[in-house]
Short mmCIF file of C-alpha atoms and ligand atoms in Angstrom, two decimals:
data_model
loop_
_atom_site.label_atom_id
_atom_site.label_comp_id
_atom_site.label_asym_id
_atom_site.label_seq_id
_atom_site.Cartn_x
_atom_site.Cartn_y
_atom_site.Cartn_z
CA MET A 1 -23.66 12.61 10.98
CA THR A 2 -27.27 12.73 12.19
CA THR A 3 -26.99 16.35 13.41
CA GLU A 4 -26.64 17.77 9.89
CA PRO A 5 -30.26 17.18 8.62
CA LYS A 6 -31.63 18.41 11.96
CA ALA A 7 -29.61 21.64 11.78
CA ARG A 8 -30.84 22.16 8.25
CA ARG A 9 -34.45 21.57 9.28
CA ALA A 10 -34.14 24.06 12.18
CA SER A 11 -32.85 26.81 9.91
CA THR A 12 -35.48 26.28 7.13
CA PRO A 13 -37.34 29.61 7.06
CA TRP A 14 -40.65 28.34 5.57
CA ARG A 15 -42.66 28.81 8.81
CA PRO A 16 -42.03 32.57 9.43
CA VAL A 17 -42.27 33.23 5.66
CA ALA A 18 -45.66 31.46 5.48
CA ILE A 19 -46.99 33.38 8.49
CA TYR A 20 -45.68 36.60 6.99
CA ALA A 21 -47.31 35.86 3.60
CA VAL A 22 -50.69 35.16 5.23
CA VAL A 23 -50.55 38.28 7.49
CA ALA A 24 -49.28 40.50 4.61
CA GLY A 25 -52.00 39.15 2.24
CA LEU A 26 -54.77 39.80 4.81
CA TRP A 27 -53.34 43.26 5.57
CA ILE A 28 -53.22 44.22 1.86
CA MET A 29 -56.75 42.90 1.29
CA PHE A 30 -58.53 44.38 4.31
CA SER A 31 -56.46 47.39 5.46
CA ASP A 32 -57.76 49.67 2.68
CA VAL A 33 -61.39 48.65 3.41
CA LEU A 34 -60.86 49.42 7.12
CA LEU A 35 -59.05 52.72 6.38
CA ALA A 36 -61.77 53.87 3.99
CA GLY A 37 -64.23 53.60 6.90
CA VAL A 38 -62.00 55.44 9.40
CA VAL A 39 -60.04 58.06 7.37
CA GLU A 40 -61.91 60.92 5.74
CA GLY A 41 -60.74 62.87 2.72
CA LEU A 42 -58.35 61.92 -0.11
CA GLY A 43 -55.29 63.83 1.31
CA ALA A 44 -55.46 62.03 4.68
CA PHE A 45 -56.03 58.70 2.88
CA VAL A 46 -52.86 59.18 0.72
CA GLN A 47 -50.79 60.10 3.83
CA VAL A 48 -52.00 57.04 5.70
CA GLN A 49 -51.17 54.91 2.58
CA ILE A 50 -47.59 56.29 2.61
CA ILE A 51 -47.21 55.49 6.35
CA LYS A 52 -48.70 52.06 5.66
CA GLY A 53 -46.12 51.48 2.87
CA TRP A 54 -43.25 52.50 5.20
CA LEU A 55 -44.56 50.20 7.92
CA PHE A 56 -44.71 47.37 5.37
CA VAL A 57 -41.09 47.97 4.28
CA ALA A 58 -39.96 48.19 7.96
CA ALA A 59 -41.71 44.93 8.89
CA THR A 60 -40.30 43.12 5.80
CA SER A 61 -36.76 44.41 6.52
CA ALA A 62 -37.00 43.36 10.20
CA LEU A 63 -38.12 39.87 9.18
CA LEU A 64 -35.37 39.60 6.56
CA TYR A 65 -32.80 40.78 9.12
CA ALA A 66 -33.97 38.24 11.71
CA LEU A 67 -33.81 35.40 9.17
CA ILE A 68 -30.34 36.32 7.86
CA ARG A 69 -29.03 36.73 11.42
CA LYS A 70 -30.38 33.35 12.41
CA ASP A 71 -28.86 31.68 9.34
CA THR A 72 -25.49 33.40 9.78
CA ALA A 73 -25.37 32.34 13.45
CA ALA A 74 -26.17 28.71 12.47
CA LEU A 75 -23.52 28.86 9.73
CA ARG A 76 -20.92 30.26 12.15
CA GLN A 77 -21.78 27.56 14.68
CA SER A 78 -21.47 24.80 12.10
CA GLU A 79 -18.16 26.25 10.82
CA ALA A 80 -16.83 26.45 14.39
CA ARG A 81 -17.84 22.81 14.92
CA HIS A 82 -16.05 21.70 11.74
CA ARG A 83 -12.99 23.75 12.60
CA THR A 84 -12.83 22.26 16.12
CA SER A 85 -13.08 18.75 14.62
CA LEU A 86 -10.27 19.50 12.17
CA GLU A 87 -8.12 21.04 14.87
CA SER A 88 -8.64 18.14 17.29
CA MET A 89 -7.71 15.51 14.64
CA ALA A 90 -4.56 13.58 15.55
CA ASP A 91 -3.70 13.18 11.85
CA ALA A 92 -2.42 16.09 9.83
CA LEU A 93 -4.96 17.33 7.27
CA ILE A 94 -4.46 19.72 4.38
CA LEU A 95 -7.09 20.95 1.91
CA ILE A 96 -5.91 22.02 -1.52
CA ASP A 97 -8.07 23.76 -4.13
CA SER A 98 -8.09 23.05 -7.86
CA GLN A 99 -5.50 25.82 -8.44
CA GLY A 100 -3.05 24.04 -6.10
CA ARG A 101 -3.56 26.55 -3.28
CA ILE A 102 -3.55 25.39 0.35
CA VAL A 103 -6.90 26.51 1.74
CA GLU A 104 -6.68 24.72 5.09
CA ALA A 105 -3.91 23.16 7.17
CA ASN A 106 -4.90 21.91 10.63
CA ARG A 107 -2.85 22.24 13.82
CA ALA A 108 -1.56 18.65 13.62
CA SER A 109 -0.11 19.40 10.17
CA LEU A 110 1.72 22.48 11.50
CA THR A 111 3.09 20.43 14.43
CA LEU A 112 4.11 17.61 12.05
CA PHE A 113 6.11 19.91 9.78
CA GLY A 114 7.34 22.21 12.59
CA LEU A 115 5.73 25.26 10.97
CA ALA A 116 4.15 28.28 12.67
CA ALA A 117 0.66 29.30 11.49
CA GLY A 118 1.99 32.11 9.28
CA GLU A 119 4.73 29.94 7.75
CA VAL A 120 2.48 27.62 5.73
CA PRO A 121 3.17 28.36 2.05
CA THR A 122 0.01 29.25 0.11
CA GLU A 123 0.89 27.15 -2.94
CA ILE A 124 1.29 23.37 -2.65
CA GLN A 125 4.21 23.44 -5.10
CA ARG A 126 6.08 25.84 -2.82
CA PHE A 127 5.19 23.53 0.09
CA ILE A 128 6.89 20.61 -1.74
CA GLU A 129 10.04 22.72 -2.21
CA VAL A 130 10.13 24.03 1.38
CA LEU A 131 9.73 20.51 2.85
CA ASP A 132 11.94 18.84 0.22
CA ILE A 133 9.44 15.99 -0.23
CA ARG A 134 11.06 12.82 -1.63
CA ARG A 135 10.39 9.12 -2.14
CA PRO A 136 11.70 6.74 0.58
CA ASP A 137 14.59 5.85 -1.80
CA GLY A 138 15.60 9.55 -1.83
CA SER A 139 14.40 10.28 -5.41
CA ARG A 140 12.59 13.54 -6.12
CA VAL A 141 8.82 13.67 -6.62
CA THR A 142 7.42 15.61 -9.54
CA TRP A 143 4.29 17.71 -9.12
CA ASN A 144 2.24 15.26 -11.20
CA GLU A 145 3.23 12.35 -8.92
CA MET A 146 2.12 14.17 -5.78
CA PRO A 147 -0.95 12.60 -4.10
CA SER A 148 -2.66 16.05 -4.01
CA ARG A 149 -2.23 16.49 -7.79
CA ARG A 150 -3.46 12.95 -8.44
CA ALA A 151 -6.47 13.56 -6.17
CA LEU A 152 -7.25 16.77 -8.13
CA ASN A 153 -7.28 14.54 -11.24
CA GLY A 154 -9.97 12.41 -9.59
CA GLU A 155 -7.75 9.60 -8.24
CA THR A 156 -7.88 8.33 -4.64
CA VAL A 157 -4.36 7.73 -3.35
CA ARG A 158 -3.96 5.39 -0.37
CA GLU A 159 -0.99 5.37 1.99
CA ASP A 160 1.75 6.48 -0.37
CA GLU A 161 5.01 6.91 1.56
CA PHE A 162 7.35 9.92 1.45
CA LEU A 163 10.29 11.49 3.25
CA VAL A 164 9.75 15.06 4.42
CA GLN A 165 12.37 17.47 5.71
CA ARG A 166 11.16 19.53 8.68
CA LEU A 167 12.35 23.11 9.00
CA ASN A 168 14.66 22.06 11.87
CA GLY A 169 16.40 19.60 9.54
CA GLU A 170 14.80 16.46 10.98
CA THR A 171 13.63 13.89 8.37
CA LEU A 172 10.15 12.40 8.76
CA HIS A 173 8.72 9.29 7.13
CA VAL A 174 5.05 10.00 6.35
CA SER A 175 2.20 8.08 4.81
CA VAL A 176 -0.11 10.19 2.62
CA THR A 177 -3.73 9.47 1.72
CA ALA A 178 -5.44 11.88 -0.69
CA SER A 179 -8.98 11.97 -2.05
CA PRO A 180 -10.82 14.26 -4.44
CA VAL A 181 -13.82 16.29 -3.25
CA ILE A 182 -16.43 16.26 -6.01
CA THR A 183 -19.54 18.27 -5.22
CA GLU A 184 -21.47 17.48 -8.40
CA ALA A 185 -21.41 14.14 -10.18
CA GLY A 186 -19.39 14.24 -13.39
CA MET A 187 -17.60 17.47 -12.47
CA VAL A 188 -13.86 17.88 -11.88
CA PRO A 189 -12.76 17.81 -8.20
CA GLU A 190 -12.90 21.19 -6.47
CA LEU A 191 -10.64 20.20 -3.61
CA ALA A 192 -8.15 17.53 -2.60
CA VAL A 193 -8.21 16.30 1.01
CA VAL A 194 -4.75 15.15 2.04
CA VAL A 195 -4.25 13.24 5.32
CA LEU A 196 -0.70 12.60 6.52
CA ARG A 197 0.43 10.17 9.20
CA ASP A 198 3.83 10.20 10.84
CA LEU A 199 5.50 6.76 10.45
CA THR A 200 8.95 7.83 11.61
CA GLU A 201 8.84 5.99 14.94
CA LEU A 202 7.33 2.88 13.34
CA LYS A 203 10.04 2.84 10.68
CA ARG A 204 12.73 3.27 13.38
CA LEU A 205 11.37 0.25 15.25
CA GLU A 206 11.13 -1.79 12.03
CA ARG A 207 14.74 -0.92 11.27
CA MET A 208 15.79 -1.98 14.78
CA ARG A 209 13.99 -5.30 14.27
CA ASP A 210 15.70 -5.84 10.91
CA GLU A 211 19.12 -4.94 12.36
CA PHE A 212 18.46 -7.41 15.18
CA LEU A 213 17.37 -10.15 12.73
CA SER A 214 20.44 -9.50 10.62
CA THR A 215 22.81 -9.70 13.61
CA ALA A 216 21.05 -12.76 15.11
CA ALA A 217 21.09 -14.63 11.78
CA HIS A 218 24.74 -13.71 11.26
CA GLU A 219 25.69 -14.90 14.75
CA LEU A 220 23.74 -18.17 14.32
CA ARG A 221 25.59 -19.10 11.14
CA THR A 222 28.92 -19.88 12.82
CA PRO A 223 27.63 -22.37 15.45
CA ILE A 224 25.44 -24.12 12.87
CA THR A 225 28.36 -24.54 10.47
CA THR A 226 30.46 -25.88 13.36
CA ILE A 227 27.78 -28.41 14.41
CA LYS A 228 27.43 -29.63 10.83
CA GLY A 229 31.20 -29.80 10.37
CA TYR A 230 31.75 -31.87 13.54
CA ALA A 231 28.79 -34.15 12.75
CA GLN A 232 30.43 -34.89 9.37
CA LEU A 233 33.83 -35.45 11.02
CA LEU A 234 32.35 -37.83 13.61
CA ASP A 235 30.59 -39.66 10.77
CA ARG A 236 33.91 -40.16 8.97
CA TRP A 237 35.98 -40.97 12.12
CA THR A 238 33.88 -43.95 13.25
CA PRO A 239 36.16 -46.95 12.64
CA GLY A 240 34.50 -49.88 10.88
CA GLY A 241 31.43 -47.87 9.85
CA HIS A 242 28.19 -47.17 11.71
CA GLU A 243 25.47 -49.26 13.13
CA PRO A 244 22.27 -48.60 11.11
CA ARG A 245 20.82 -46.55 14.02
CA GLU A 246 23.90 -44.30 14.16
CA GLY A 247 24.01 -43.89 10.40
CA LYS A 248 20.39 -42.72 10.44
CA ALA A 249 21.13 -40.27 13.28
CA PHE A 250 24.06 -38.74 11.35
CA ARG A 251 21.92 -38.38 8.21
CA ILE A 252 19.18 -36.61 10.20
CA LEU A 253 21.77 -34.38 11.90
CA ASN A 254 23.20 -33.48 8.52
CA ARG A 255 19.82 -32.78 6.92
CA GLN A 256 18.52 -30.72 9.83
CA SER A 257 21.67 -28.58 10.00
CA ASP A 258 21.25 -27.92 6.26
CA ARG A 259 17.65 -26.93 6.89
CA LEU A 260 18.73 -24.65 9.75
CA THR A 261 21.40 -23.07 7.54
CA GLN A 262 18.76 -22.41 4.88
CA LEU A 263 16.34 -20.85 7.39
CA VAL A 264 19.05 -18.63 8.86
CA GLN A 265 20.15 -17.64 5.35
CA GLU A 266 16.55 -16.68 4.48
CA LEU A 267 16.27 -14.57 7.64
CA LEU A 268 19.55 -12.88 6.81
CA ASP A 269 18.42 -12.21 3.23
CA VAL A 270 15.08 -10.80 4.26
CA SER A 271 16.69 -8.41 6.76
CA ARG A 272 19.33 -7.42 4.18
CA LEU A 273 16.53 -6.67 1.74
CA GLN A 274 14.75 -4.44 4.24
CA LEU A 275 17.96 -2.63 5.05
CA GLY A 276 18.70 -2.19 1.33
CA ARG A 277 21.89 -4.28 1.58
CA LEU A 278 21.08 -6.99 -0.94
CA ALA A 279 23.38 -6.40 -3.90
CA LEU A 280 22.87 -8.11 -7.29
CA ARG A 281 25.80 -9.51 -9.27
CA ARG A 282 24.44 -9.70 -12.80
CA GLN A 283 25.83 -11.96 -15.50
CA ARG A 284 24.54 -13.35 -18.79
CA PHE A 285 23.33 -16.95 -18.61
CA GLU A 286 20.85 -19.36 -20.15
CA LEU A 287 17.77 -19.64 -17.93
CA GLY A 288 16.85 -23.17 -19.09
CA GLU A 289 20.26 -24.51 -18.04
CA LEU A 290 19.86 -23.06 -14.56
CA VAL A 291 16.31 -24.46 -14.26
CA ALA A 292 17.57 -27.93 -15.36
CA ASP A 293 20.40 -27.69 -12.81
CA VAL A 294 18.05 -26.76 -9.92
CA LEU A 295 15.53 -29.40 -11.06
CA GLU A 296 18.21 -32.11 -10.87
CA ARG A 297 19.19 -31.06 -7.34
CA MET A 298 15.54 -30.92 -6.22
CA GLN A 299 14.63 -34.27 -7.77
CA GLY A 300 16.44 -35.98 -4.89
CA VAL A 301 14.33 -34.20 -2.25
CA SER A 302 11.18 -36.27 -2.75
CA SER A 303 10.57 -39.72 -4.19
CA LEU A 304 6.82 -38.98 -4.42
CA HIS A 305 7.25 -36.27 -7.06
CA ARG A 306 8.44 -36.30 -10.65
CA LEU A 307 9.89 -33.00 -11.88
CA VAL A 308 9.33 -32.47 -15.61
CA LEU A 309 11.01 -29.74 -17.69
CA HIS A 310 9.56 -28.29 -20.92
CA GLN A 311 11.79 -25.84 -22.72
CA GLU A 312 11.03 -23.95 -25.90
CA GLY A 313 14.36 -22.58 -27.25
CA ARG A 314 17.23 -20.98 -25.37
CA VAL A 315 16.43 -18.07 -23.07
CA PHE A 316 19.36 -15.77 -22.24
CA VAL A 317 18.93 -13.35 -19.36
CA ASP A 318 21.18 -10.85 -17.61
CA ALA A 319 20.65 -11.54 -13.91
CA ASP A 320 22.21 -12.63 -10.62
CA ARG A 321 22.53 -16.40 -11.18
CA ASP A 322 22.70 -17.27 -7.46
CA ARG A 323 19.65 -15.18 -6.61
CA ILE A 324 17.58 -16.65 -9.46
CA ASP A 325 18.77 -20.09 -8.31
CA GLN A 326 17.41 -19.16 -4.85
CA VAL A 327 14.04 -18.14 -6.36
CA LEU A 328 13.80 -21.45 -8.25
CA VAL A 329 14.75 -23.51 -5.16
CA ASN A 330 12.05 -21.71 -3.16
CA LEU A 331 9.38 -22.26 -5.81
CA PHE A 332 10.31 -25.95 -6.26
CA ASP A 333 10.49 -26.39 -2.51
CA ASN A 334 6.96 -24.98 -2.13
CA ALA A 335 5.62 -27.01 -5.08
CA ILE A 336 6.86 -30.18 -3.34
CA LYS A 337 5.88 -29.12 0.18
CA TYR A 338 2.33 -28.13 -0.74
CA SER A 339 1.69 -31.27 -2.86
CA PRO A 340 1.94 -33.84 -0.04
CA LYS A 341 0.27 -36.57 -2.12
CA GLY A 342 3.01 -36.32 -4.76
CA GLY A 343 2.57 -36.25 -8.56
CA ASP A 344 4.12 -34.44 -11.52
CA ILE A 345 5.56 -30.95 -11.01
CA GLU A 346 5.89 -29.40 -14.46
CA VAL A 347 8.19 -26.54 -15.38
CA TRP A 348 8.11 -24.41 -18.54
CA VAL A 349 10.90 -22.11 -19.70
CA SER A 350 9.87 -19.86 -22.60
CA ILE A 351 10.01 -16.43 -24.17
CA GLU A 352 6.77 -14.47 -23.80
CA ALA A 353 6.25 -10.85 -24.85
CA GLY A 354 10.00 -10.27 -25.08
CA THR A 355 10.76 -11.65 -21.60
CA GLY A 356 12.10 -14.95 -20.30
CA VAL A 357 9.36 -16.71 -18.32
CA VAL A 358 9.57 -19.68 -15.93
CA SER A 359 6.32 -21.35 -14.77
CA ILE A 360 6.15 -24.11 -12.16
CA ARG A 361 2.89 -26.04 -11.86
CA ASP A 362 2.09 -28.37 -8.98
CA PRO A 363 -0.89 -30.69 -8.48
CA GLY A 364 -1.10 -29.80 -4.77
CA MET A 365 -3.53 -28.36 -2.27
CA GLY A 366 -3.73 -24.90 -3.90
CA ILE A 367 -4.53 -21.69 -2.02
CA PRO A 368 -8.04 -20.66 -0.89
CA LYS A 369 -9.22 -17.57 -2.88
CA GLU A 370 -9.70 -15.39 0.21
CA ARG A 371 -6.09 -16.03 1.30
CA GLN A 372 -4.43 -15.19 -2.02
CA GLY A 373 -4.30 -11.39 -1.69
CA GLN A 374 -1.35 -11.15 0.72
CA LEU A 375 0.66 -14.12 -0.51
CA PHE A 376 3.88 -12.18 -1.21
CA GLU A 377 3.78 -10.30 2.10
CA ARG A 378 6.61 -10.87 4.57
CA PHE A 379 5.76 -13.61 7.15
CA TYR A 380 2.36 -14.35 5.53
CA ARG A 381 1.40 -18.02 5.57
CA ALA A 382 -1.76 -18.77 3.57
CA HIS A 383 -2.46 -22.11 5.29
CA ALA A 384 -1.83 -20.92 8.86
CA GLY A 385 -4.52 -22.31 11.19
CA LEU A 386 -5.86 -24.72 8.54
CA GLU A 387 -5.58 -28.50 8.69
CA SER A 388 -3.31 -28.31 5.64
CA ASP A 389 -0.76 -26.10 7.47
CA ARG A 390 2.75 -27.41 6.66
CA GLY A 391 4.70 -25.01 8.94
CA GLY A 392 7.27 -22.52 7.66
CA MET A 393 8.16 -18.86 8.20
CA GLY A 394 6.37 -17.18 5.32
CA ILE A 395 9.58 -15.65 4.02
CA GLY A 396 10.31 -17.60 0.84
CA LEU A 397 7.76 -16.02 -1.50
CA HIS A 398 8.46 -12.52 -0.19
CA LEU A 399 12.15 -13.07 -0.95
CA CYS A 400 11.30 -14.40 -4.42
CA GLU A 401 9.17 -11.34 -5.17
CA GLN A 402 11.82 -8.91 -3.95
CA ILE A 403 14.61 -10.61 -5.90
CA VAL A 404 12.56 -10.76 -9.12
CA GLN A 405 11.39 -7.14 -8.73
CA ARG A 406 14.92 -5.95 -8.10
CA HIS A 407 15.81 -7.45 -11.49
CA GLY A 408 12.96 -5.41 -13.01
CA GLY A 409 10.91 -8.60 -13.46
CA ARG A 410 7.47 -9.74 -12.34
CA ILE A 411 6.21 -12.71 -10.30
CA TRP A 412 2.63 -13.98 -10.20
CA PHE A 413 0.57 -17.10 -9.56
CA GLU A 414 -2.71 -18.84 -10.33
CA SER A 415 -4.18 -21.20 -7.80
CA GLU A 416 -7.36 -23.00 -6.89
CA ALA A 417 -7.93 -24.71 -3.55
CA GLY A 418 -7.63 -28.48 -3.98
CA LYS A 419 -6.47 -28.20 -7.61
CA GLY A 420 -2.87 -26.98 -7.37
CA SER A 421 -0.95 -23.83 -8.18
CA THR A 422 1.20 -22.36 -10.92
CA PHE A 423 3.87 -19.86 -9.90
CA SER A 424 5.57 -17.89 -12.70
CA PHE A 425 8.16 -15.15 -12.98
CA SER A 426 9.58 -13.16 -15.86
CA LEU A 427 12.98 -11.56 -16.44
CA ALA A 428 14.11 -9.19 -19.21
CA LEU A 429 16.06 -10.97 -21.94
CA ALA A 430 19.79 -10.22 -22.14
CA GLU A 431 20.45 -7.52 -24.76
CA ALA A 432 22.23 -9.76 -27.27
CA ALA A 433 19.37 -12.23 -26.95
CA GLN A 434 16.87 -9.48 -27.75
CA GLU A 435 18.82 -8.58 -30.90
CA GLN A 436 18.96 -12.23 -31.91
CA GLU A 437 15.23 -12.53 -31.39
CA GLN A 438 14.63 -9.46 -33.56
CA VAL A 439 16.92 -10.81 -36.30
CA ALA A 440 15.07 -14.15 -36.13
CA ARG A 441 11.72 -12.31 -36.54
CA VAL A 442 13.01 -10.26 -39.55
P1 ADP B 501 6.54 -20.91 3.86
O1 ADP B 501 6.34 -21.95 2.80
O2 ADP B 501 7.85 -21.02 4.55
O3 ADP B 501 5.40 -20.76 4.79
P2 ADP B 501 6.50 -19.00 1.65
O4 ADP B 501 6.74 -17.53 1.69
O5 ADP B 501 7.34 -19.79 0.72
O6 ADP B 501 6.63 -19.49 3.14
O7 ADP B 501 4.97 -19.21 1.25
C1 ADP B 501 3.99 -18.44 1.88
C2 ADP B 501 2.70 -19.21 1.92
O8 ADP B 501 2.16 -19.37 0.62
C3 ADP B 501 2.84 -20.62 2.47
O9 ADP B 501 2.78 -20.63 3.87
C4 ADP B 501 1.67 -21.33 1.81
O10 ADP B 501 0.52 -21.12 2.59
C5 ADP B 501 1.50 -20.61 0.48
N1 ADP B 501 2.13 -21.31 -0.66
C6 ADP B 501 3.33 -21.06 -1.22
N2 ADP B 501 3.55 -21.86 -2.28
C7 ADP B 501 2.47 -22.66 -2.39
C8 ADP B 501 2.09 -23.71 -3.32
N3 ADP B 501 2.87 -24.10 -4.32
N4 ADP B 501 0.87 -24.29 -3.11
C9 ADP B 501 0.06 -23.90 -2.11
N5 ADP B 501 0.38 -22.91 -1.21
C10 ADP B 501 1.55 -22.30 -1.37
#
């Protein structure tokens, strides 16, 4: 970075030009006076003037030549330096001009796509066709969605993921970052700089991890069910009932195996989600009824909390009842878990902007502002390392988000540390319900 101003300073030609101007000025001023004293006769004086003119032109040309040569050499050196930097980059880099032409593709980009230097298409649109660029879900990408196009419209695109087909048939998973190059403020971008990173190996390892999680969770389910089953049998087989100590032990055994089943189920769900194996079985149902049902089940979990339902009218949705049940259980579970002092947990079921919305408000510990950004990320625990840490795997909210998003809905929250949180999600209304709503409005 610091070499650039220095290079510019070294090539600034003001010094030779100033010396030249002074020498040329003195020469013009005094040469004729000197010549008049030395040369005799008008003819000889004119001839000497012509030679003097030629000498002047020759000296000016020589100076110009030296300056241009020096500047060209500096320019070549700087270009060679930039080219070497581009070529030694580990990430693939492509420069695209405002007409969509590829003006530069470094060596790493050729290696990434398995192309020889002469095989790089000149137009980016042709490039997209040759490499069959698609979204990770296999859908096609239109020209306007391409990061390079978006960058040429002035947008900075960060780590957008795509599948790319190499010429040898291999499929790569790449992350693309694109930024516009704007040389003058307020002008349209002249170039788009596109940087691509190969994520194929990372994605393969992530898939292996998810396959492992899925298999492990699946394998764990059978022994857990067996332990719970035998604990219940033993409980029932004891003639004449239990001693209080035994009764308590069986209750704990029962509760903990339920908890283990739930954890294993969550792990299984999260790996299924990652592997794209979580299917939805949609049906039409009334959201308020489901919320009331879950609320009744959850009421027994804690004697410190009172769960209060507010419902404004009936809200029909077309969704997977079991999965929405799972979302509600997770949100209630968290509301209870993160309000250790107890209090009222209030739930609203309503229709807002043509969608069915459920909001759950707790009076708990809330979430510190600086820890709110990643809340829906897999395995993220906002209270990890704090005194208020309540344990957990950081899977529940990620699952909730994925389930709601797969229904085409939205999930969000508002929270303030020490003042509690409100988690909400919305689902599209079932079609008949939408018609009814419209009729009611007319
Ligand atoms: P877990 O509760 O198992 O850690 P979740 O994915 O359900 O995992 O939640 C992620 C994190 O979000 C929690 O660890 C907690 O820090 C925070 N969180 C979730 N719900 C609440 C809530 N109602 N109040 C405060 N913090 C919450």
